[in-house]
Amino acid sequence: MMNLSEGIKFHVDMDSFYSSVEVRENPELKGYPVIVGSDPKDGTGRGVVSTCSYEAREYGVGSAMPISKAYRLCPHAVFLPVNMKLYKQVSSKVMEIIKKFTGKFEQVSVDEAYLDPGDSVKNYDEAVLSAQWIKNEIYQQEKLTCSIGIAPNKAIAKIASDFNKPDGLTVVRPDEVEQFLSPLPVSKIPGIGRKTNETLDKLGIQTIGDLKNFDVQILIGKFGKSGLRMYQLAKGIDHREVEEQNEVKSISKEDTFDEDIADPILAEEIIDILSEEVHSSLTKKKYLFKTVTLKVRLDDFTTFTRSKTFVSYRSEADVIKKGCKELMNQFIRNNGNCKFRLLGVEVSKLFKMKDGQTTLTDFL
Ligand code: TTP
Ligand code: MG
């Protein structure tokens, strides 16, 4: 049975993103097959297609295909180089529009994001209105289309946004999950790539319905943990939350040395410098920390981390320095003489100070 308490999730994905931006910038390209990727060099180019317009997709061209093959399939297409700077700028503007929507927002790539509207949307009808509002805003402001999926969880929302591209809006209500998923090919499940698809095919599994009815123990035997995960997704189960990423989880700085460092005094000096750098970034971003972590890589490439957590939030550079030096000396005591190839300093368990708060005293 579906878990109905998961709420409503949205997945927004821009249509043929890079090529749509190019067409917007050069309207004379509208309606033509446009392929964005590396130079085709009259069919001898060795790179790949990044993406292409829906007109080019009719010729069988698609993302990640060798550009030479794309050239063979559609030699009269307009081939354009990747202008990442432009796509990133447009992406930021689009994400700003999506973010305005009430609820939780999680950007997952240059052109897609999840939303959890929380209590601001009471039912699927209201969700549809919100999605139409988002689509409309993006189009009005950026002259670009996107597709949105609305479903009880992230995985189904993502599959739904892809279901009716371009300019689509697909809603999968909880009682429609099974009939929506079952006929789809397993490759529609996020994370199932070509190799997994082939293995599943050999087991006689073509559709998501086939996967759902398969013996989960055999799947676990073949794929381990991801076997269980794909089985759950086939049943429409996905408990992942929409995670807002504006929170910084840690701040760190590390250095790999030209020559391994055996002298503990020198290692301590390096820790002081790294700690100062971490502290400066911490202060700029206005965070307090509770945990300091030392990372070491030895001359044989083995890598260790050692942490120390304080009971209260701290802000001082000296606490980072002293904490990491203690951790290093402890490490040397336990492991004998060490030759360090890399040293790193990290602070985590962060707390963001509010505007106007400048010191720990303000916070306490
Ligand atoms: P996608 O959203 O996967 O593709 P898309 O937006 O071009 O088309 P669709 O309408 O099907 O969503 O990827 C977003 C961008 O990421 C895409 O425009 C180009 C880039 N990309 C690559 O550079 N290489 C790839 O293999 C893929 C899949 C995408
Ligand atoms: Mg896209």
Tab-separated table of C-alpha atoms and ligand atoms in Angstrom:
chain	number	residue	atom	x	y	z
A	1	MET	CA	0.000	0.000	0.000
A	2	MET	CA	1.075	3.554	-0.674
A	3	ASN	CA	1.940	5.659	2.293
A	4	LEU	CA	-0.504	8.536	1.955
A	5	SER	CA	1.051	10.593	4.710
A	6	GLU	CA	4.021	11.598	2.533
A	7	GLY	CA	2.367	14.806	1.360
A	8	ILE	CA	2.733	16.355	-2.050
A	9	LYS	CA	6.027	16.859	-3.872
A	10	PHE	CA	6.812	18.729	-7.087
A	11	HIS	CA	9.636	18.088	-9.540
A	12	VAL	CA	10.357	20.920	-11.976
A	13	ASP	CA	12.605	20.239	-14.975
A	14	MET	CA	13.397	22.702	-17.753
A	15	ASP	CA	12.748	21.484	-21.304
A	16	SER	CA	15.807	20.783	-23.495
A	17	PHE	CA	17.512	23.333	-21.282
A	18	TYR	CA	20.777	24.343	-23.003
A	19	SER	CA	19.228	24.320	-26.476
A	20	SER	CA	16.108	26.204	-25.310
A	21	VAL	CA	18.345	28.942	-23.896
A	22	GLU	CA	20.233	29.101	-27.207
A	23	VAL	CA	16.977	29.342	-29.163
A	24	ARG	CA	15.717	32.072	-26.844
A	25	GLU	CA	18.932	34.032	-27.446
A	26	ASN	CA	18.739	33.446	-31.212
A	27	PRO	CA	15.028	33.365	-32.103
A	28	GLU	CA	15.790	32.633	-35.745
A	29	LEU	CA	16.672	29.090	-34.598
A	30	LYS	CA	13.123	28.421	-33.405
A	31	GLY	CA	11.618	25.329	-35.029
A	32	TYR	CA	14.972	23.995	-36.245
A	33	PRO	CA	16.964	21.036	-34.977
A	34	VAL	CA	19.552	22.550	-32.628
A	35	ILE	CA	22.315	20.420	-31.122
A	36	VAL	CA	24.444	21.752	-28.256
A	37	GLY	CA	27.697	19.920	-27.663
A	38	SER	CA	31.250	19.599	-28.815
A	39	ASP	CA	32.389	20.523	-32.321
A	40	PRO	CA	31.067	17.938	-34.874
A	41	LYS	CA	34.027	18.712	-37.209
A	42	ASP	CA	32.012	17.615	-40.262
A	43	GLY	CA	31.302	14.275	-38.669
A	44	THR	CA	34.779	13.497	-37.327
A	45	GLY	CA	34.408	15.208	-33.915
A	46	ARG	CA	35.151	13.011	-30.907
A	47	GLY	CA	33.017	14.693	-28.227
A	48	VAL	CA	29.390	14.214	-27.228
A	49	VAL	CA	25.988	15.879	-27.455
A	50	SER	CA	25.049	17.798	-24.293
A	51	THR	CA	21.448	18.182	-25.341
A	52	CYS	CA	19.348	19.055	-28.357
A	53	SER	CA	16.038	20.661	-29.250
A	54	TYR	CA	12.929	18.504	-29.532
A	55	GLU	CA	13.102	19.005	-33.318
A	56	ALA	CA	16.524	17.296	-33.297
A	57	ARG	CA	15.217	14.507	-31.049
A	58	GLU	CA	12.888	13.475	-33.889
A	59	TYR	CA	16.010	12.363	-35.763
A	60	GLY	CA	17.048	10.163	-32.859
A	61	VAL	CA	19.628	12.592	-31.474
A	62	GLY	CA	19.961	12.715	-27.671
A	63	SER	CA	22.157	13.684	-24.722
A	64	ALA	CA	25.487	11.856	-24.288
A	65	MET	CA	25.437	10.520	-27.870
A	66	PRO	CA	28.743	10.830	-29.779
A	67	ILE	CA	28.602	14.090	-31.731
A	68	SER	CA	29.745	12.164	-34.844
A	69	LYS	CA	26.630	10.008	-34.643
A	70	ALA	CA	24.418	13.071	-34.137
A	71	TYR	CA	26.013	14.535	-37.269
A	72	ARG	CA	25.193	11.377	-39.224
A	73	LEU	CA	21.586	11.366	-37.987
A	74	CYS	CA	20.965	15.060	-38.587
A	75	PRO	CA	23.729	16.757	-40.621
A	76	HIS	CA	21.619	19.838	-41.347
A	77	ALA	CA	21.116	20.615	-37.626
A	78	VAL	CA	22.498	23.801	-36.128
A	79	PHE	CA	25.470	22.699	-33.996
A	80	LEU	CA	26.375	25.033	-31.151
A	81	PRO	CA	29.155	24.911	-28.538
A	82	VAL	CA	28.307	24.717	-24.827
A	83	ASN	CA	28.054	28.175	-23.250
A	84	MET	CA	27.960	27.097	-19.617
A	85	LYS	CA	28.299	30.612	-18.231
A	86	LEU	CA	25.073	31.652	-19.930
A	87	TYR	CA	23.150	28.529	-18.871
A	88	LYS	CA	24.249	29.011	-15.259
A	89	GLN	CA	23.050	32.622	-15.278
A	90	VAL	CA	19.677	31.584	-16.684
A	91	SER	CA	19.516	28.668	-14.246
A	92	SER	CA	19.975	31.043	-11.281
A	93	LYS	CA	17.156	33.252	-12.510
A	94	VAL	CA	14.832	30.295	-13.022
A	95	MET	CA	15.680	28.887	-9.584
A	96	GLU	CA	14.972	32.280	-8.004
A	97	ILE	CA	11.480	32.158	-9.513
A	98	ILE	CA	10.853	28.605	-8.282
A	99	LYS	CA	12.206	29.475	-4.825
A	100	LYS	CA	9.594	32.206	-4.422
A	101	PHE	CA	7.028	29.485	-4.074
A	102	THR	CA	6.194	28.760	-0.423
A	103	GLY	CA	7.647	25.586	1.046
A	104	LYS	CA	10.905	23.678	0.846
A	105	PHE	CA	13.121	23.971	-2.231
A	106	GLU	CA	15.940	21.679	-3.335
A	107	GLN	CA	17.876	22.293	-6.538
A	108	VAL	CA	19.308	19.026	-7.851
A	109	SER	CA	20.958	20.066	-11.105
A	110	VAL	CA	21.343	23.055	-13.385
A	111	ASP	CA	17.764	22.685	-14.632
A	112	GLU	CA	15.757	20.765	-12.038
A	113	ALA	CA	14.437	21.232	-8.546
A	114	TYR	CA	12.113	19.597	-6.052
A	115	LEU	CA	9.548	21.476	-4.027
A	116	ASP	CA	7.611	20.471	-0.964
A	117	PRO	CA	4.793	22.978	-0.567
A	118	GLY	CA	4.038	21.787	2.985
A	119	ASP	CA	0.798	23.177	4.385
A	120	SER	CA	0.584	25.901	1.761
A	121	VAL	CA	-1.109	23.423	-0.585
A	122	LYS	CA	-4.024	21.454	0.839
A	123	ASN	CA	-4.763	19.036	-1.974
A	124	TYR	CA	-3.813	17.988	-5.490
A	125	ASP	CA	-6.164	20.515	-7.138
A	126	GLU	CA	-4.408	23.344	-5.348
A	127	ALA	CA	-1.059	21.788	-6.247
A	128	VAL	CA	-1.994	21.905	-9.936
A	129	LEU	CA	-2.828	25.607	-9.685
A	130	SER	CA	0.530	26.267	-8.014
A	131	ALA	CA	2.389	24.339	-10.699
A	132	GLN	CA	0.607	26.319	-13.399
A	133	TRP	CA	1.611	29.492	-11.605
A	134	ILE	CA	5.277	28.379	-11.564
A	135	LYS	CA	5.212	27.414	-15.242
A	136	ASN	CA	3.603	30.710	-16.132
A	137	GLU	CA	6.068	32.802	-14.083
A	138	ILE	CA	9.061	31.041	-15.661
A	139	TYR	CA	7.642	31.573	-19.107
A	140	GLN	CA	6.701	35.216	-18.531
A	141	GLN	CA	10.035	36.136	-17.001
A	142	GLU	CA	12.478	33.905	-18.862
A	143	LYS	CA	10.585	32.862	-22.008
A	144	LEU	CA	11.422	29.229	-21.323
A	145	THR	CA	9.173	26.226	-20.775
A	146	CYS	CA	9.485	23.555	-18.143
A	147	SER	CA	7.675	20.372	-17.196
A	148	ILE	CA	6.371	19.660	-13.718
A	149	GLY	CA	5.477	16.418	-12.009
A	150	ILE	CA	3.243	16.377	-8.922
A	151	ALA	CA	3.116	13.195	-6.857
A	152	PRO	CA	3.169	11.786	-3.322
A	153	ASN	CA	6.978	11.524	-3.302
A	154	LYS	CA	10.173	12.664	-5.022
A	155	ALA	CA	10.787	9.617	-7.214
A	156	ILE	CA	7.276	9.584	-8.663
A	157	ALA	CA	7.313	13.377	-9.099
A	158	LYS	CA	10.544	13.075	-11.109
A	159	ILE	CA	9.146	10.312	-13.292
A	160	ALA	CA	5.983	12.399	-13.741
A	161	SER	CA	7.826	15.559	-14.824
A	162	ASP	CA	9.480	13.525	-17.584
A	163	PHE	CA	6.216	11.888	-18.642
A	164	ASN	CA	4.794	14.569	-20.881
A	165	LYS	CA	7.647	16.780	-22.021
A	166	PRO	CA	7.980	19.486	-23.248
A	167	ASP	CA	5.744	22.017	-21.436
A	168	GLY	CA	4.061	19.219	-19.483
A	169	LEU	CA	2.211	19.041	-16.195
A	170	THR	CA	1.587	15.526	-14.927
A	171	VAL	CA	-0.231	14.794	-11.717
A	172	VAL	CA	-0.099	11.376	-10.073
A	173	ARG	CA	-2.478	11.215	-7.135
A	174	PRO	CA	-1.871	8.559	-4.462
A	175	ASP	CA	-4.600	6.274	-5.825
A	176	GLU	CA	-3.138	6.540	-9.354
A	177	VAL	CA	0.435	5.586	-8.482
A	178	GLU	CA	0.193	1.924	-9.388
A	179	GLN	CA	-1.548	2.408	-12.733
A	180	PHE	CA	0.886	5.212	-13.604
A	181	LEU	CA	4.070	3.327	-12.759
A	182	SER	CA	3.278	-0.259	-13.777
A	183	PRO	CA	3.364	0.068	-17.586
A	184	LEU	CA	6.495	2.265	-17.666
A	185	PRO	CA	9.847	0.737	-18.653
A	186	VAL	CA	12.161	0.194	-15.657
A	187	SER	CA	14.639	2.661	-17.184
A	188	LYS	CA	12.266	5.433	-16.061
A	189	ILE	CA	13.223	4.789	-12.443
A	190	PRO	CA	15.869	7.370	-11.498
A	191	GLY	CA	19.194	5.596	-11.086
A	192	ILE	CA	18.456	2.653	-13.394
A	193	GLY	CA	20.974	3.072	-16.184
A	194	ARG	CA	21.817	0.974	-19.220
A	195	LYS	CA	23.729	-1.754	-17.355
A	196	THR	CA	21.128	-2.334	-14.648
A	197	ASN	CA	18.467	-2.259	-17.338
A	198	GLU	CA	20.230	-5.054	-19.233
A	199	THR	CA	20.567	-7.185	-16.096
A	200	LEU	CA	16.894	-6.671	-15.267
A	201	ASP	CA	15.972	-7.548	-18.847
A	202	LYS	CA	17.791	-10.876	-18.493
A	203	LEU	CA	15.662	-11.573	-15.405
A	204	GLY	CA	12.568	-10.969	-17.553
A	205	ILE	CA	11.885	-7.571	-16.010
A	206	GLN	CA	10.922	-4.893	-18.525
A	207	THR	CA	8.302	-2.734	-16.848
A	208	ILE	CA	8.081	-1.193	-13.396
A	209	GLY	CA	5.115	-3.542	-12.854
A	210	ASP	CA	7.370	-6.549	-13.603
A	211	LEU	CA	9.886	-5.228	-11.072
A	212	LYS	CA	7.240	-4.717	-8.397
A	213	ASN	CA	6.073	-8.329	-8.772
A	214	PHE	CA	9.578	-9.784	-8.716
A	215	ASP	CA	11.160	-11.600	-5.780
A	216	VAL	CA	12.849	-8.899	-3.717
A	217	GLN	CA	15.389	-11.389	-2.289
A	218	ILE	CA	16.693	-12.141	-5.783
A	219	LEU	CA	16.971	-8.407	-6.480
A	220	ILE	CA	18.919	-7.898	-3.257
A	221	GLY	CA	21.148	-10.850	-4.169
A	222	LYS	CA	21.897	-9.324	-7.577
A	223	PHE	CA	22.155	-5.628	-6.736
A	224	GLY	CA	22.609	-5.418	-2.961
A	225	LYS	CA	21.061	-2.409	-1.271
A	226	SER	CA	20.126	-0.749	-4.549
A	227	GLY	CA	18.079	-3.873	-5.394
A	228	LEU	CA	15.904	-3.176	-2.387
A	229	ARG	CA	15.710	0.482	-3.293
A	230	MET	CA	14.598	-0.142	-6.877
A	231	TYR	CA	11.995	-2.625	-5.623
A	232	GLN	CA	10.616	-0.033	-3.221
A	233	LEU	CA	10.542	2.626	-5.934
A	234	ALA	CA	8.678	0.187	-8.199
A	235	LYS	CA	6.102	-0.098	-5.429
A	236	GLY	CA	5.918	3.688	-5.334
A	237	ILE	CA	7.710	4.024	-2.005
A	238	ASP	CA	10.255	6.807	-1.507
A	239	HIS	CA	10.629	8.427	1.896
A	240	ARG	CA	13.261	11.019	0.939
A	241	GLU	CA	12.459	14.539	2.094
A	242	VAL	CA	12.956	17.649	0.006
A	243	GLU	CA	16.159	18.966	1.552
A	244	GLU	CA	16.941	22.628	1.496
A	245	GLN	CA	20.609	23.142	0.771
A	246	ASN	CA	21.105	26.718	1.786
A	247	GLU	CA	22.503	25.354	5.016
A	248	VAL	CA	26.251	24.896	4.969
A	249	LYS	CA	27.095	21.596	6.691
A	250	SER	CA	30.829	22.080	7.104
A	251	ILE	CA	33.718	24.386	6.228
A	252	SER	CA	37.102	22.870	5.473
A	253	LYS	CA	40.503	23.500	4.037
A	254	GLU	CA	43.187	20.979	3.153
A	255	ASP	CA	46.589	20.894	1.572
A	256	THR	CA	48.551	18.190	-0.253
A	257	PHE	CA	52.302	18.651	0.030
A	258	ASP	CA	54.980	18.387	-2.622
A	259	GLU	CA	57.048	16.468	-0.101
A	260	ASP	CA	55.647	14.362	2.751
A	261	ILE	CA	55.881	16.015	6.153
A	262	ALA	CA	57.503	14.022	8.959
A	263	ASP	CA	58.269	16.881	11.357
A	264	PRO	CA	55.389	17.326	13.880
A	265	ILE	CA	56.363	20.968	14.512
A	266	LEU	CA	56.021	21.774	10.831
A	267	ALA	CA	52.742	19.835	10.720
A	268	GLU	CA	51.476	21.963	13.631
A	269	GLU	CA	52.393	25.150	11.785
A	270	ILE	CA	50.444	23.958	8.748
A	271	ILE	CA	47.454	23.163	10.943
A	272	ASP	CA	47.626	26.725	12.291
A	273	ILE	CA	47.519	28.152	8.765
A	274	LEU	CA	44.669	25.875	7.649
A	275	SER	CA	42.759	26.697	10.843
A	276	GLU	CA	43.155	30.435	10.195
A	277	GLU	CA	41.762	29.968	6.684
A	278	VAL	CA	38.812	27.922	7.920
A	279	HIS	CA	38.193	30.497	10.642
A	280	SER	CA	38.226	33.377	8.213
A	281	SER	CA	35.634	31.655	6.014
A	282	LEU	CA	33.588	30.750	9.094
A	283	THR	CA	33.534	34.371	10.245
A	284	LYS	CA	32.639	35.667	6.804
A	285	LYS	CA	29.738	33.249	6.573
A	286	LYS	CA	28.766	34.000	10.186
A	287	TYR	CA	28.790	30.499	11.572
A	288	LEU	CA	29.629	29.001	14.958
A	289	PHE	CA	30.836	25.408	15.203
A	290	LYS	CA	30.740	22.530	17.639
A	291	THR	CA	32.993	19.970	15.943
A	292	VAL	CA	36.545	20.217	14.645
A	293	THR	CA	37.931	17.476	12.427
A	294	LEU	CA	41.477	16.752	11.394
A	295	LYS	CA	42.069	14.882	8.164
A	296	VAL	CA	45.393	13.200	7.476
A	297	ARG	CA	46.645	11.267	4.498
A	298	LEU	CA	49.849	9.330	5.042
A	299	ASP	CA	52.618	8.596	2.558
A	300	ASP	CA	50.957	5.257	1.700
A	301	PHE	CA	47.741	7.143	0.793
A	302	THR	CA	45.765	5.797	3.762
A	303	THR	CA	43.436	8.543	4.946
A	304	PHE	CA	42.006	9.127	8.420
A	305	THR	CA	39.756	11.658	10.075
A	306	ARG	CA	39.699	12.381	13.795
A	307	SER	CA	37.082	14.625	15.408
A	308	LYS	CA	36.422	16.419	18.636
A	309	THR	CA	33.027	17.841	19.563
A	310	PHE	CA	32.519	20.586	22.129
A	311	VAL	CA	29.477	20.820	24.358
A	312	SER	CA	28.683	24.374	23.279
A	313	TYR	CA	29.090	26.352	20.051
A	314	ARG	CA	32.504	27.970	19.589
A	315	SER	CA	33.795	30.675	17.298
A	316	GLU	CA	37.519	31.160	18.038
A	317	ALA	CA	40.399	30.377	15.691
A	318	ASP	CA	42.437	29.141	18.664
A	319	VAL	CA	39.873	26.483	19.471
A	320	ILE	CA	40.183	25.105	15.934
A	321	LYS	CA	43.993	25.238	16.075
A	322	LYS	CA	44.312	23.694	19.516
A	323	GLY	CA	41.657	21.042	18.814
A	324	CYS	CA	43.288	19.894	15.580
A	325	LYS	CA	46.809	19.908	17.031
A	326	GLU	CA	45.635	17.764	19.933
A	327	LEU	CA	44.001	15.374	17.475
A	328	MET	CA	47.204	15.202	15.444
A	329	ASN	CA	49.442	14.550	18.431
A	330	GLN	CA	47.060	11.873	19.629
A	331	PHE	CA	47.192	10.337	16.164
A	332	ILE	CA	51.005	10.350	16.180
A	333	ARG	CA	51.036	8.783	19.662
A	334	ASN	CA	48.755	5.969	18.485
A	335	ASN	CA	50.365	5.386	15.110
A	336	GLY	CA	54.026	6.122	15.684
A	337	ASN	CA	56.023	8.383	13.424
A	338	CYS	CA	53.913	9.534	10.520
A	339	LYS	CA	54.718	11.017	7.156
A	340	PHE	CA	51.871	13.286	6.153
A	341	ARG	CA	51.008	13.612	2.500
A	342	LEU	CA	47.950	15.750	3.232
A	343	LEU	CA	46.559	17.630	6.205
A	344	GLY	CA	43.046	19.040	6.417
A	345	VAL	CA	41.035	21.015	8.950
A	346	GLU	CA	37.252	21.061	9.067
A	347	VAL	CA	34.577	22.536	11.310
A	348	SER	CA	31.041	21.159	11.353
A	349	LYS	CA	27.849	21.033	13.427
A	350	LEU	CA	27.411	24.642	12.445
A	351	PHE	CA	25.059	27.306	13.695
A	352	LYS	CA	24.298	30.337	11.545
A	353	MET	CA	24.276	33.628	13.414
A	354	LYS	CA	21.524	36.078	12.610
A	355	ASP	CA	22.205	39.417	10.942
A	356	GLY	CA	23.640	41.820	13.485
A	357	GLN	CA	25.026	39.045	15.664
A	358	THR	CA	28.787	39.257	15.528
A	359	THR	CA	30.075	37.392	18.527
A	360	LEU	CA	29.402	34.332	20.538
A	361	THR	CA	28.412	36.550	23.454
A	362	ASP	CA	25.620	37.983	21.290
A	363	PHE	CA	24.474	34.464	20.700
A	364	LEU	CA	24.490	33.267	24.291
B	1	TTP	P1	18.179	17.204	-18.770
B	1	TTP	O1	17.119	17.867	-17.958
B	1	TTP	O2	18.391	15.757	-18.576
B	1	TTP	O3	17.847	17.389	-20.304
B	1	TTP	P2	17.235	18.614	-21.072
B	1	TTP	O4	16.785	19.695	-20.154
B	1	TTP	O5	18.171	19.048	-22.145
B	1	TTP	O6	15.980	17.966	-21.814
B	1	TTP	P3	14.616	17.504	-21.169
B	1	TTP	O7	13.559	18.337	-21.841
B	1	TTP	O8	14.495	16.064	-21.515
B	1	TTP	O9	14.682	17.741	-19.708
B	1	TTP	O10	19.544	17.931	-18.553
B	1	TTP	C1	19.651	19.327	-18.347
B	1	TTP	C2	20.868	19.874	-19.058
B	1	TTP	O11	22.024	19.202	-18.610
B	1	TTP	C3	20.810	19.693	-20.554
B	1	TTP	O12	20.122	20.746	-21.221
B	1	TTP	C4	22.263	19.609	-20.915
B	1	TTP	C5	22.944	19.031	-19.700
B	1	TTP	N1	23.259	17.602	-19.930
B	1	TTP	C6	24.515	17.286	-20.434
B	1	TTP	O13	25.355	18.159	-20.656
B	1	TTP	N2	24.786	15.963	-20.679
B	1	TTP	C7	23.884	14.963	-20.479
B	1	TTP	O14	24.171	13.772	-20.734
B	1	TTP	C8	22.597	15.303	-19.935
B	1	TTP	C9	21.562	14.234	-19.688
B	1	TTP	C10	22.331	16.643	-19.691
B	2	MG	MG	15.649	19.232	-18.453
